[in-house]
mmCIF file of C-alpha atoms in Angstrom:
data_model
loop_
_atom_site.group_PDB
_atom_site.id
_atom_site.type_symbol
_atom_site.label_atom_id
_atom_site.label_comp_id
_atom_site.label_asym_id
_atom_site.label_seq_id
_atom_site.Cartn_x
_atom_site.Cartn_y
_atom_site.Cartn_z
ATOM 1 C CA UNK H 1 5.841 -18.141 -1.277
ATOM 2 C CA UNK H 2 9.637 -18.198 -1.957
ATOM 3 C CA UNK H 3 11.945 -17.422 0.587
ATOM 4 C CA UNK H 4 13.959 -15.064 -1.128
ATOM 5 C CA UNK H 5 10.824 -13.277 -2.051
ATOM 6 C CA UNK H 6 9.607 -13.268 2.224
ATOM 7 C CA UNK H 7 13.452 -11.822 2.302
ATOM 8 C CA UNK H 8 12.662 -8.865 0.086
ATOM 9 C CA UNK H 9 9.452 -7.930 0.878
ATOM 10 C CA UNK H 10 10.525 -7.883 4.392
ATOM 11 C CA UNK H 11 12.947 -5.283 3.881
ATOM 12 C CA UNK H 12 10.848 -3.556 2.080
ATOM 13 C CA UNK H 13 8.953 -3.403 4.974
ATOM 14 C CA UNK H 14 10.845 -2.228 6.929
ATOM 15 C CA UNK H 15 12.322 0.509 4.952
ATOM 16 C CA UNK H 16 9.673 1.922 3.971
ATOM 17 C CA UNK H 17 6.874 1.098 5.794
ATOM 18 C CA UNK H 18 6.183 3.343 9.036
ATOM 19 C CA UNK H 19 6.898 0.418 11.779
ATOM 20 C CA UNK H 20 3.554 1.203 13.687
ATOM 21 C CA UNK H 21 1.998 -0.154 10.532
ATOM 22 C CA UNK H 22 4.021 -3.391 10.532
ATOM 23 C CA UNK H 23 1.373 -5.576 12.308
ATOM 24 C CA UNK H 24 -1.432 -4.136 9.772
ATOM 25 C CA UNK H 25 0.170 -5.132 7.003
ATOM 26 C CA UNK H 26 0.893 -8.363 8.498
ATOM 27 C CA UNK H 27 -2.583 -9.371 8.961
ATOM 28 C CA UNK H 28 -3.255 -7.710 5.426
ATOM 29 C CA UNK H 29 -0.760 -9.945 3.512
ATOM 30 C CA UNK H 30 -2.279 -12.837 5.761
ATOM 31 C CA UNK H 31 -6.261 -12.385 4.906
ATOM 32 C CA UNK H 32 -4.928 -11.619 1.433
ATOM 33 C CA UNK H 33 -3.433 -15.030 1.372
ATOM 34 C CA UNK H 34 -6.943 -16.278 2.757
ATOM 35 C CA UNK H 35 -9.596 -14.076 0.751
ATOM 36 C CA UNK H 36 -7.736 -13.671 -2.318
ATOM 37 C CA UNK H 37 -7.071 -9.651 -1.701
ATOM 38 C CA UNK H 38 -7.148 -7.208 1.146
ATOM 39 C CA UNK H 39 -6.952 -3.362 1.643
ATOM 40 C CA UNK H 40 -5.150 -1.781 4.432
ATOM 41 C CA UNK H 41 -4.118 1.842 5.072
ATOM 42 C CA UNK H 42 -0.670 2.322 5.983
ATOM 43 C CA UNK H 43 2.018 4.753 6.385
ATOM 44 C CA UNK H 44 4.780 5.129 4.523
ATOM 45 C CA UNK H 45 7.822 7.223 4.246
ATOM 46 C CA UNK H 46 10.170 8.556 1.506
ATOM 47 C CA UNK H 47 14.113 7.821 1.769
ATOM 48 C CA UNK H 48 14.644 11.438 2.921
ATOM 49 C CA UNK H 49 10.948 13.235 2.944
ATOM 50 C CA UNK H 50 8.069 13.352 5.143
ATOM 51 C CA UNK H 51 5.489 10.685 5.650
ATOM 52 C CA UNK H 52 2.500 9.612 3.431
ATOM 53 C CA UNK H 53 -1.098 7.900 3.979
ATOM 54 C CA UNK H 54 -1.706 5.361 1.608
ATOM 55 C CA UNK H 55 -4.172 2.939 0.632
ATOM 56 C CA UNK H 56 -2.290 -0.418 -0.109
ATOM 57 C CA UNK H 57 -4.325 -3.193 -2.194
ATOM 58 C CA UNK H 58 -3.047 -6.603 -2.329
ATOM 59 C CA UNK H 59 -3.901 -9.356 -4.310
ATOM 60 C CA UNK H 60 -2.327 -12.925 -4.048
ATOM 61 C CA UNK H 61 -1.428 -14.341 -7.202
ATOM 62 C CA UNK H 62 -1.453 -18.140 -7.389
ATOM 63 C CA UNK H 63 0.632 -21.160 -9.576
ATOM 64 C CA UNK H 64 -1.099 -23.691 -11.469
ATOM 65 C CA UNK H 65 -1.472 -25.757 -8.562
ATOM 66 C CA UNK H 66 -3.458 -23.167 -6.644
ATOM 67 C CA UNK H 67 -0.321 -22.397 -3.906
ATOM 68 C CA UNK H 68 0.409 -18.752 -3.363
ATOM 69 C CA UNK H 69 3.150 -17.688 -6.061
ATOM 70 C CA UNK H 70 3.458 -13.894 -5.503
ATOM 71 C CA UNK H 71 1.170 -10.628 -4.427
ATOM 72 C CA UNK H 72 0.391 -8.159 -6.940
ATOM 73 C CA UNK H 73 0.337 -4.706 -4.986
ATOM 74 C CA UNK H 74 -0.919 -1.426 -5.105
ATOM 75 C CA UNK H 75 -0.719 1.826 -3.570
ATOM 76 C CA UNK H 76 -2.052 5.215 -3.656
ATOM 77 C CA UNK H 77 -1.425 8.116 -1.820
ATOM 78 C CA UNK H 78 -4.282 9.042 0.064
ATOM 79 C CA UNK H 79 -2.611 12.246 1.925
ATOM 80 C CA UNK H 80 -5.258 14.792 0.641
ATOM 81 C CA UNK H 81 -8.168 12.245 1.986
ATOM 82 C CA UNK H 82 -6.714 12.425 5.261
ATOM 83 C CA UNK H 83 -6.218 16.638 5.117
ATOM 84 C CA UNK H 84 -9.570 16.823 4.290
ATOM 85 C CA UNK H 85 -11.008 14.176 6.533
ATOM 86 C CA UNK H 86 -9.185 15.657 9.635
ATOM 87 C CA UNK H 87 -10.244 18.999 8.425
ATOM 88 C CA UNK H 88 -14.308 18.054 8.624
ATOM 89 C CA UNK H 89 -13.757 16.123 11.805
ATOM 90 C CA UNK H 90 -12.086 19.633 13.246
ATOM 91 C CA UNK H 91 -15.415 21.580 11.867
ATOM 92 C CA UNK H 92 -17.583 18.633 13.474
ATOM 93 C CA UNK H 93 -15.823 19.041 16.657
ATOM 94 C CA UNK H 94 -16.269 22.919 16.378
ATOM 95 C CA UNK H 95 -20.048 22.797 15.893
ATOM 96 C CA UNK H 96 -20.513 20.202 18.467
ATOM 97 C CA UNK H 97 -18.730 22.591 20.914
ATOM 98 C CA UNK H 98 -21.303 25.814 19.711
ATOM 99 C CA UNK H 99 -24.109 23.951 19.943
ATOM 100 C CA UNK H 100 -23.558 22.411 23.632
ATOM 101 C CA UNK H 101 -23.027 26.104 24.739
ATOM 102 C CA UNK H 102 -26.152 27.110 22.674
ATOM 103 C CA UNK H 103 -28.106 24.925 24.524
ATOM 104 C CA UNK H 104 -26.606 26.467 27.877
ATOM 105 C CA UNK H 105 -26.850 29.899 27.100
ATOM 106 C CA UNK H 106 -30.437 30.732 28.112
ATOM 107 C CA UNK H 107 -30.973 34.313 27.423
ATOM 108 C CA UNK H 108 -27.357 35.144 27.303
ATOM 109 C CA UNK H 109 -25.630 35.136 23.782
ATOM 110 C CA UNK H 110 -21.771 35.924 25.016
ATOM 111 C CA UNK H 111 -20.962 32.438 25.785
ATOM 112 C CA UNK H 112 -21.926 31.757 22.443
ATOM 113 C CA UNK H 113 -20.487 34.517 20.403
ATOM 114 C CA UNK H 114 -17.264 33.620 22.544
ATOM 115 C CA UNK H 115 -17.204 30.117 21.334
ATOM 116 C CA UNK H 116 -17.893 31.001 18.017
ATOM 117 C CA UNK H 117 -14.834 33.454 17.553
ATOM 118 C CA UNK H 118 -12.642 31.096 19.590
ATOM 119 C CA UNK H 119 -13.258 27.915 16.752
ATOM 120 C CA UNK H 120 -13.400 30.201 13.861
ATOM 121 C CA UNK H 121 -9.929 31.505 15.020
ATOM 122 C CA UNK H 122 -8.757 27.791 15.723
ATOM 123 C CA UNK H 123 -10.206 26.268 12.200
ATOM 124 C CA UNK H 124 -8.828 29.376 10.338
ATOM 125 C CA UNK H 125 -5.263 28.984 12.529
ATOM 126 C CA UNK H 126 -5.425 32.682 12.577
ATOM 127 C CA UNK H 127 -3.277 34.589 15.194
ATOM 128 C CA UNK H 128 -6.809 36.715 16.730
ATOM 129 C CA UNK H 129 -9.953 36.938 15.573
ATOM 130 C CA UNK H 130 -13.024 39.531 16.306
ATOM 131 C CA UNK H 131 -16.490 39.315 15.850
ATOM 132 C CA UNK H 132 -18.943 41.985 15.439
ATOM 133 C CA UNK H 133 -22.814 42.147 15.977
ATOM 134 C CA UNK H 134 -24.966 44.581 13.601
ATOM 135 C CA UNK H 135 -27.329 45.793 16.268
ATOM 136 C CA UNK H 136 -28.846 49.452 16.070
ATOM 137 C CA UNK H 137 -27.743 50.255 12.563
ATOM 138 C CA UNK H 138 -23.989 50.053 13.815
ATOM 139 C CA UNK H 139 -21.342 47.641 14.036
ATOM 140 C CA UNK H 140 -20.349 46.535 17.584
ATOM 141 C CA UNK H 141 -17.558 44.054 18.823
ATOM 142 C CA UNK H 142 -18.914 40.919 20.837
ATOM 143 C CA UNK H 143 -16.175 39.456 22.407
#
């Protein structure tokens, strides 16, 4: 690769590339150069806005004499992925927690009507939350 090119793309990196992801696209642009292509997921972040998850494909483009000329790169914003991915992972985590105090609740439904109100409240990020039984033909708070 040209030097001027290393130059570039190295303040590229650094400008816009989140530096915790410096080492992963290091070894990216390395297997790329050994496999042909690689695929990492980075961080990256706008001049003056927030950070974004992205999915960064590179492909090594080579000379007539097989020797590495330049990369051919993409990248797509894969924020939504990641809301949604962290989202499931949060309802996992909730139903892992309702289940472990199912199977500990012998008898005694509280601990699990408590648990259930406390991670609907937590996945909703509501302020409170109540929960009400229909026993008897009538409404009647749980927790």
């Amino acid at each position: 690769m040209r030097q001027e090119g290393e130059a570039l793309e190295g303040m590229l990196e650094r400008r816009c590339v989140v530096p915790a992801c410096w080492v992963a696209l290091a070894t990216a642009r390395a297997q790329a150069l050994i496999q042909g292509s690689a695929q990492v997921e980075l961080r990256h972040r706008h001049q003056h806005g927030p950070e974004l998850s992205t999915l960064v494909h590179l492909t090594v483009v080579k000379d007539a004499a097989g020797q590495p000329h330049h990369y051919l790169v993409s990248v797509q914003d894969i924020c939504a992925l990641k809301q949604v991915q962290q989202q499931a992972l949060a309802q996992q985590k909730a139903t892992a927690e309702i289940l472990r105090i199912i199977s500990g609740a012998v008898g005694d439904p509280q601990p699990v009507f408590k648990a259930v109100l406390e991670n609907a409240v937590k996945l909703c990020e509501a302020k409170f939350g109540i929960l009400y039984r229909f026993q008897d033909n009538a409404f009647h708070s749980t927790v």
